[in-house]
mmCIF file of C-alpha atoms in Angstrom:
data_model
loop_
_atom_site.group_PDB
_atom_site.id
_atom_site.type_symbol
_atom_site.label_atom_id
_atom_site.label_comp_id
_atom_site.label_asym_id
_atom_site.label_seq_id
_atom_site.Cartn_x
_atom_site.Cartn_y
_atom_site.Cartn_z
ATOM 1 C CA MET A 137 103.146 100.311 128.164
ATOM 2 C CA ILE A 138 103.360 100.361 124.702
ATOM 3 C CA PRO A 139 105.480 97.287 123.742
ATOM 4 C CA ASN A 140 108.304 98.617 120.881
ATOM 5 C CA ILE A 141 107.191 96.475 118.028
ATOM 6 C CA SER A 142 109.791 94.899 115.316
ATOM 7 C CA TYR A 143 109.412 95.399 111.535
ATOM 8 C CA ARG A 144 111.073 93.899 109.060
ATOM 9 C CA SER A 145 110.542 95.344 105.303
ATOM 10 C CA PHE A 146 111.053 93.165 102.158
ATOM 11 C CA GLU A 147 114.807 94.596 102.199
ATOM 12 C CA ASP A 148 115.469 93.634 105.360
ATOM 13 C CA LEU A 149 114.433 89.891 104.404
ATOM 14 C CA ASN A 150 116.807 89.817 101.361
ATOM 15 C CA LYS A 151 119.659 91.364 103.629
ATOM 16 C CA ALA A 152 119.168 88.955 106.271
ATOM 17 C CA ILE A 153 119.174 85.805 104.176
ATOM 18 C CA LEU A 154 122.553 87.119 102.378
ATOM 19 C CA GLN A 155 124.046 87.251 105.465
ATOM 20 C CA SER A 156 123.503 83.926 106.475
ATOM 21 C CA LEU A 157 123.938 82.335 103.258
ATOM 22 C CA HIS A 158 126.674 80.763 105.228
ATOM 23 C CA LYS A 159 124.400 78.582 106.850
ATOM 24 C CA PHE A 160 122.708 76.764 104.025
ATOM 25 C CA SER A 161 124.571 73.771 102.126
ATOM 26 C CA HIS A 162 124.863 75.197 98.529
ATOM 27 C CA ASP A 163 124.835 71.064 97.748
ATOM 28 C CA VAL A 164 121.223 71.134 98.387
ATOM 29 C CA ASP A 165 119.207 69.672 95.545
ATOM 30 C CA LEU A 166 115.799 71.005 96.223
ATOM 31 C CA ILE A 167 114.452 74.471 97.978
ATOM 32 C CA VAL A 168 110.590 74.047 99.853
ATOM 33 C CA GLY A 169 108.739 77.257 101.031
ATOM 34 C CA VAL A 170 105.898 77.279 103.240
ATOM 35 C CA PRO A 171 103.355 79.137 101.211
ATOM 36 C CA ARG A 172 102.462 81.685 101.337
ATOM 37 C CA SER A 173 104.957 83.744 103.003
ATOM 38 C CA GLY A 174 107.552 81.168 102.841
ATOM 39 C CA MET A 175 107.493 81.555 99.147
ATOM 40 C CA LEU A 176 109.181 84.787 99.327
ATOM 41 C CA PRO A 177 112.500 83.657 100.902
ATOM 42 C CA ALA A 178 111.832 80.327 98.908
ATOM 43 C CA ASN A 179 112.561 82.016 95.615
ATOM 44 C CA LEU A 180 115.426 84.070 96.965
ATOM 45 C CA LEU A 181 117.421 81.402 98.217
ATOM 46 C CA ALA A 182 116.693 79.067 94.946
ATOM 47 C CA LEU A 183 117.900 82.436 93.097
ATOM 48 C CA TYR A 184 121.308 82.563 95.208
ATOM 49 C CA LEU A 185 121.972 79.261 95.199
ATOM 50 C CA ASN A 186 120.934 78.421 91.686
ATOM 51 C CA LYS A 187 118.697 75.812 92.735
ATOM 52 C CA PRO A 188 115.303 75.160 91.629
ATOM 53 C CA TYR A 189 112.606 75.515 94.305
ATOM 54 C CA THR A 190 108.271 74.540 95.015
ATOM 55 C CA ASP A 191 106.279 75.052 97.501
ATOM 56 C CA ILE A 192 104.938 71.738 99.834
ATOM 57 C CA ASP A 193 102.023 70.891 98.583
ATOM 58 C CA SER A 194 103.865 70.976 94.688
ATOM 59 C CA PHE A 195 106.589 68.659 96.173
ATOM 60 C CA ILE A 196 104.704 66.156 97.403
ATOM 61 C CA ASP A 197 102.915 65.949 93.648
ATOM 62 C CA GLY A 198 106.254 65.574 92.629
ATOM 63 C CA ARG A 199 106.137 68.750 90.818
ATOM 64 C CA THR A 200 109.100 71.339 90.837
ATOM 65 C CA TYR A 201 109.663 74.786 89.101
ATOM 66 C CA GLY A 202 112.626 74.164 86.829
ATOM 67 C CA CYS A 203 115.577 77.417 87.215
ATOM 68 C CA GLY A 204 115.670 78.879 83.867
ATOM 69 C CA ASP A 205 112.481 77.680 82.639
ATOM 70 C CA ARG A 206 109.763 80.064 83.225
ATOM 71 C CA GLY A 207 106.613 78.351 84.314
ATOM 72 C CA ASN A 208 107.760 75.255 83.598
ATOM 73 C CA PHE A 209 107.617 71.848 86.175
ATOM 74 C CA ILE A 210 110.686 69.314 86.558
ATOM 75 C CA ASN A 211 110.270 65.963 87.916
ATOM 76 C CA ASN A 212 111.844 66.049 91.787
ATOM 77 C CA SER A 213 112.384 61.936 91.372
ATOM 78 C CA ASN A 214 116.120 62.765 91.831
ATOM 79 C CA GLU A 215 116.635 65.308 94.448
ATOM 80 C CA LYS A 216 117.762 63.993 98.007
ATOM 81 C CA LYS A 217 118.762 67.097 99.949
ATOM 82 C CA ILE A 218 115.907 69.165 100.986
ATOM 83 C CA ILE A 219 115.525 72.484 102.273
ATOM 84 C CA VAL A 220 112.293 73.480 103.661
ATOM 85 C CA ILE A 221 112.261 77.361 104.410
ATOM 86 C CA ASP A 222 109.575 79.751 106.143
ATOM 87 C CA ASP A 223 109.756 83.013 106.704
ATOM 88 C CA SER A 224 109.556 83.214 110.430
ATOM 89 C CA VAL A 225 108.852 80.411 113.100
ATOM 90 C CA CYS A 226 107.139 81.422 116.704
ATOM 91 C CA THR A 227 104.977 78.243 118.007
ATOM 92 C CA GLY A 228 105.941 76.171 115.135
ATOM 93 C CA LYS A 229 102.267 74.976 114.256
ATOM 94 C CA ALA A 230 103.134 75.476 110.557
ATOM 95 C CA LEU A 231 106.344 73.717 110.765
ATOM 96 C CA THR A 232 104.546 70.822 112.902
ATOM 97 C CA LYS A 233 101.447 70.967 109.481
ATOM 98 C CA VAL A 234 104.042 70.661 107.215
ATOM 99 C CA LYS A 235 106.221 67.635 108.851
ATOM 100 C CA SER A 236 102.556 66.140 109.384
ATOM 101 C CA LYS A 237 101.874 66.359 105.418
ATOM 102 C CA ILE A 238 105.396 65.061 105.077
ATOM 103 C CA THR A 239 104.995 62.023 106.819
ATOM 104 C CA LYS A 240 101.211 61.309 105.455
ATOM 105 C CA ALA A 241 103.126 61.124 101.798
ATOM 106 C CA ASN A 242 105.646 58.702 103.083
ATOM 107 C CA LEU A 243 108.378 61.114 102.003
ATOM 108 C CA GLY A 244 110.469 61.180 105.434
ATOM 109 C CA SER A 245 113.074 57.884 104.582
ATOM 110 C CA LYS A 246 113.279 59.067 101.017
ATOM 111 C CA TYR A 247 114.440 62.615 101.310
ATOM 112 C CA ASN A 248 117.102 64.652 103.664
ATOM 113 C CA PHE A 249 115.409 67.635 104.960
ATOM 114 C CA THR A 250 116.460 70.319 106.593
ATOM 115 C CA TYR A 251 113.836 72.827 108.701
ATOM 116 C CA SER A 252 114.630 76.827 108.263
ATOM 117 C CA ALA A 253 113.238 80.310 108.919
ATOM 118 C CA VAL A 254 114.640 83.411 108.192
ATOM 119 C CA PHE A 255 113.147 85.231 111.538
ATOM 120 C CA ALA A 256 113.194 83.258 114.754
ATOM 121 C CA THR A 257 113.060 83.818 118.358
ATOM 122 C CA LYS A 258 115.050 82.898 121.209
ATOM 123 C CA GLU A 259 112.375 80.768 121.887
ATOM 124 C CA SER A 260 111.424 79.509 119.238
ATOM 125 C CA LYS A 261 114.833 79.021 117.140
ATOM 126 C CA ASP A 262 115.273 75.349 118.055
ATOM 127 C CA LYS A 263 112.196 74.261 116.342
ATOM 128 C CA VAL A 264 114.463 74.503 112.974
ATOM 129 C CA ASP A 265 117.782 73.629 111.543
ATOM 130 C CA ILE A 266 118.442 76.213 110.228
ATOM 131 C CA PHE A 267 117.737 80.023 111.414
ATOM 132 C CA CYS A 268 119.304 83.559 109.719
ATOM 133 C CA GLU A 269 117.982 86.153 112.635
ATOM 134 C CA ILE A 270 116.236 86.874 115.901
ATOM 135 C CA VAL A 271 113.251 89.075 115.974
ATOM 136 C CA GLU A 272 111.468 88.528 119.164
ATOM 137 C CA LEU A 273 107.587 89.611 119.644
ATOM 138 C CA PRO A 274 105.411 91.956 118.619
ATOM 139 C CA ARG A 275 107.155 91.546 115.466
ATOM 140 C CA PHE A 276 105.487 92.479 111.966
ATOM 141 C CA PHE A 277 106.531 91.930 108.510
ATOM 142 C CA GLN A 278 105.895 94.298 105.459
ATOM 143 C CA TRP A 279 104.859 91.525 103.550
ATOM 144 C CA ASN A 280 102.297 90.714 105.861
ATOM 145 C CA LEU A 281 101.351 93.636 107.082
ATOM 146 C CA PHE A 282 97.876 94.139 105.702
ATOM 147 C CA HIS A 283 96.708 90.979 106.614
ATOM 148 C CA HIS A 284 97.376 90.729 110.229
ATOM 149 C CA PRO A 285 94.006 90.751 111.805
ATOM 150 C CA PHE A 286 95.892 92.374 115.094
ATOM 151 C CA PHE A 287 97.448 94.802 113.936
ATOM 152 C CA LEU A 288 94.728 96.149 111.494
ATOM 153 C CA ALA A 289 91.575 95.674 113.981
ATOM 154 C CA ASN A 290 93.602 98.188 116.236
ATOM 155 C CA ALA A 291 95.239 100.477 113.948
ATOM 156 C CA PHE A 292 94.598 103.864 112.749
ATOM 157 C CA CYS A 293 95.732 104.039 108.777
ATOM 158 C CA ASP A 294 95.633 106.793 105.874
ATOM 159 C CA ILE A 295 93.573 106.670 102.957
ATOM 160 C CA ASP A 296 95.680 108.996 100.285
ATOM 161 C CA GLY A 297 99.332 107.453 99.913
ATOM 162 C CA VAL A 298 98.488 104.306 101.584
ATOM 163 C CA LEU A 299 95.590 102.398 100.404
ATOM 164 C CA CYS A 300 95.427 104.645 97.133
ATOM 165 C CA PRO A 301 98.128 107.068 95.641
ATOM 166 C CA ASN A 302 98.271 110.896 96.786
ATOM 167 C CA PRO A 303 96.232 112.387 94.750
ATOM 168 C CA PRO A 304 98.546 114.493 92.097
ATOM 169 C CA ILE A 305 96.442 117.575 92.217
ATOM 170 C CA ASP A 306 94.815 119.039 95.867
ATOM 171 C CA ASP A 307 92.752 122.208 94.429
ATOM 172 C CA ASP A 308 89.627 121.003 95.928
ATOM 173 C CA GLY A 309 87.679 121.708 92.814
ATOM 174 C CA GLU A 310 86.322 118.872 89.979
ATOM 175 C CA GLN A 311 89.952 117.616 89.540
ATOM 176 C CA TYR A 312 90.500 116.472 92.523
ATOM 177 C CA ILE A 313 87.149 114.877 93.043
ATOM 178 C CA ASN A 314 87.519 113.205 89.812
ATOM 179 C CA TYR A 315 90.946 111.371 90.924
ATOM 180 C CA ILE A 316 89.589 110.605 94.386
ATOM 181 C CA LYS A 317 86.609 109.075 92.511
ATOM 182 C CA ASN A 318 88.873 107.127 90.315
ATOM 183 C CA ALA A 319 91.932 106.705 92.116
ATOM 184 C CA PRO A 320 94.130 103.180 91.750
ATOM 185 C CA LYS A 321 93.909 101.022 94.595
ATOM 186 C CA LEU A 322 97.704 100.550 96.131
ATOM 187 C CA TYR A 323 96.750 97.282 98.893
ATOM 188 C CA THR A 324 93.653 95.443 100.156
ATOM 189 C CA PRO A 325 93.706 94.905 103.656
ATOM 190 C CA THR A 326 92.217 91.215 103.922
ATOM 191 C CA VAL A 327 91.103 92.161 107.647
ATOM 192 C CA GLU A 328 89.022 94.985 108.640
ATOM 193 C CA ILE A 329 90.609 98.247 109.757
ATOM 194 C CA ASP A 330 89.800 99.653 112.986
ATOM 195 C CA THR A 331 89.723 103.533 111.549
ATOM 196 C CA LEU A 332 90.548 105.023 108.291
ATOM 197 C CA ILE A 333 91.491 108.903 109.037
ATOM 198 C CA SER A 334 92.008 111.421 106.223
ATOM 199 C CA CYS A 335 93.079 115.061 105.628
ATOM 200 C CA ARG A 336 89.824 114.434 103.456
ATOM 201 C CA LEU A 337 87.094 117.242 103.493
ATOM 202 C CA GLU A 338 84.059 116.345 105.531
ATOM 203 C CA LYS A 339 82.275 117.049 102.347
ATOM 204 C CA TYR A 340 83.967 114.172 100.745
ATOM 205 C CA ARG A 341 82.484 111.235 102.659
ATOM 206 C CA THR A 342 80.134 109.729 100.534
ATOM 207 C CA ILE A 343 82.519 109.900 97.587
ATOM 208 C CA THR A 344 85.215 108.623 99.793
ATOM 209 C CA GLU A 345 82.839 105.995 101.021
ATOM 210 C CA GLU A 346 81.798 104.671 97.979
ATOM 211 C CA TRP A 347 85.849 103.747 96.595
ATOM 212 C CA LEU A 348 85.927 101.955 100.155
ATOM 213 C CA LYS A 349 83.133 100.259 98.992
ATOM 214 C CA GLN A 350 84.020 99.734 95.417
ATOM 215 C CA ASN A 351 87.451 98.079 96.280
ATOM 216 C CA GLY A 352 86.493 96.008 99.199
ATOM 217 C CA ILE A 353 88.101 97.641 102.330
ATOM 218 C CA LYS A 354 86.454 97.077 105.575
ATOM 219 C CA TYR A 355 86.847 99.386 108.354
ATOM 220 C CA LYS A 356 84.865 100.492 111.826
ATOM 221 C CA HIS A 357 85.491 104.228 111.671
ATOM 222 C CA LEU A 358 86.405 106.680 108.998
ATOM 223 C CA ILE A 359 87.788 110.294 110.918
ATOM 224 C CA LEU A 360 87.865 113.163 107.465
ATOM 225 C CA LEU A 361 88.480 117.156 108.578
ATOM 226 C CA ASN A 362 85.991 119.029 108.878
ATOM 227 C CA LEU A 363 86.676 122.341 107.319
ATOM 228 C CA PRO A 364 85.055 123.930 104.287
ATOM 229 C CA THR A 365 88.233 124.449 102.345
#
């Protein structure tokens, strides 16, 4: 039996943080995100609390993004209360790596760390001090969908409207051919997709394969519509 799969979008991420904003201390000095998925909630939380934020490696190096100063870093030597946040916690491996980095940098005694995640499971929620929502496995997030090895390795994926925009014209003629040859790319999956399936005609296989190769999209199978027009 195929299990139910939980899915969370960017909108869901934002909503979960807003609904749990009361759980986070408002007198915190700095928000630290766990790259790279944790930078999304770190940015949102920093904006809502009006606090500076940074990633874990920049924090260890003493660099913090300043509030209101785009692209500028400020010195974080005066910051004592730190919220470390990731998008999710499951096994706790990512969190363990972060804590190890902090220990190696001898920062454990200098700062008061609060560890948090937006999404947790019932079994992993005690691995963090704060979580926003319980989302059990299996689960997929919009920001990681095209980088998930298990999902894409077992997925059927459309081309038009997913990997590139839908063709603005479908006349099976010169304009259509010119578009699918030069279609702008929407997403770049970083892992191999099992099967690409499309209503493009079989006679456009070569054009489609060339576009996929030029755009670095890896796949095992390509199924097209085997009709004359």
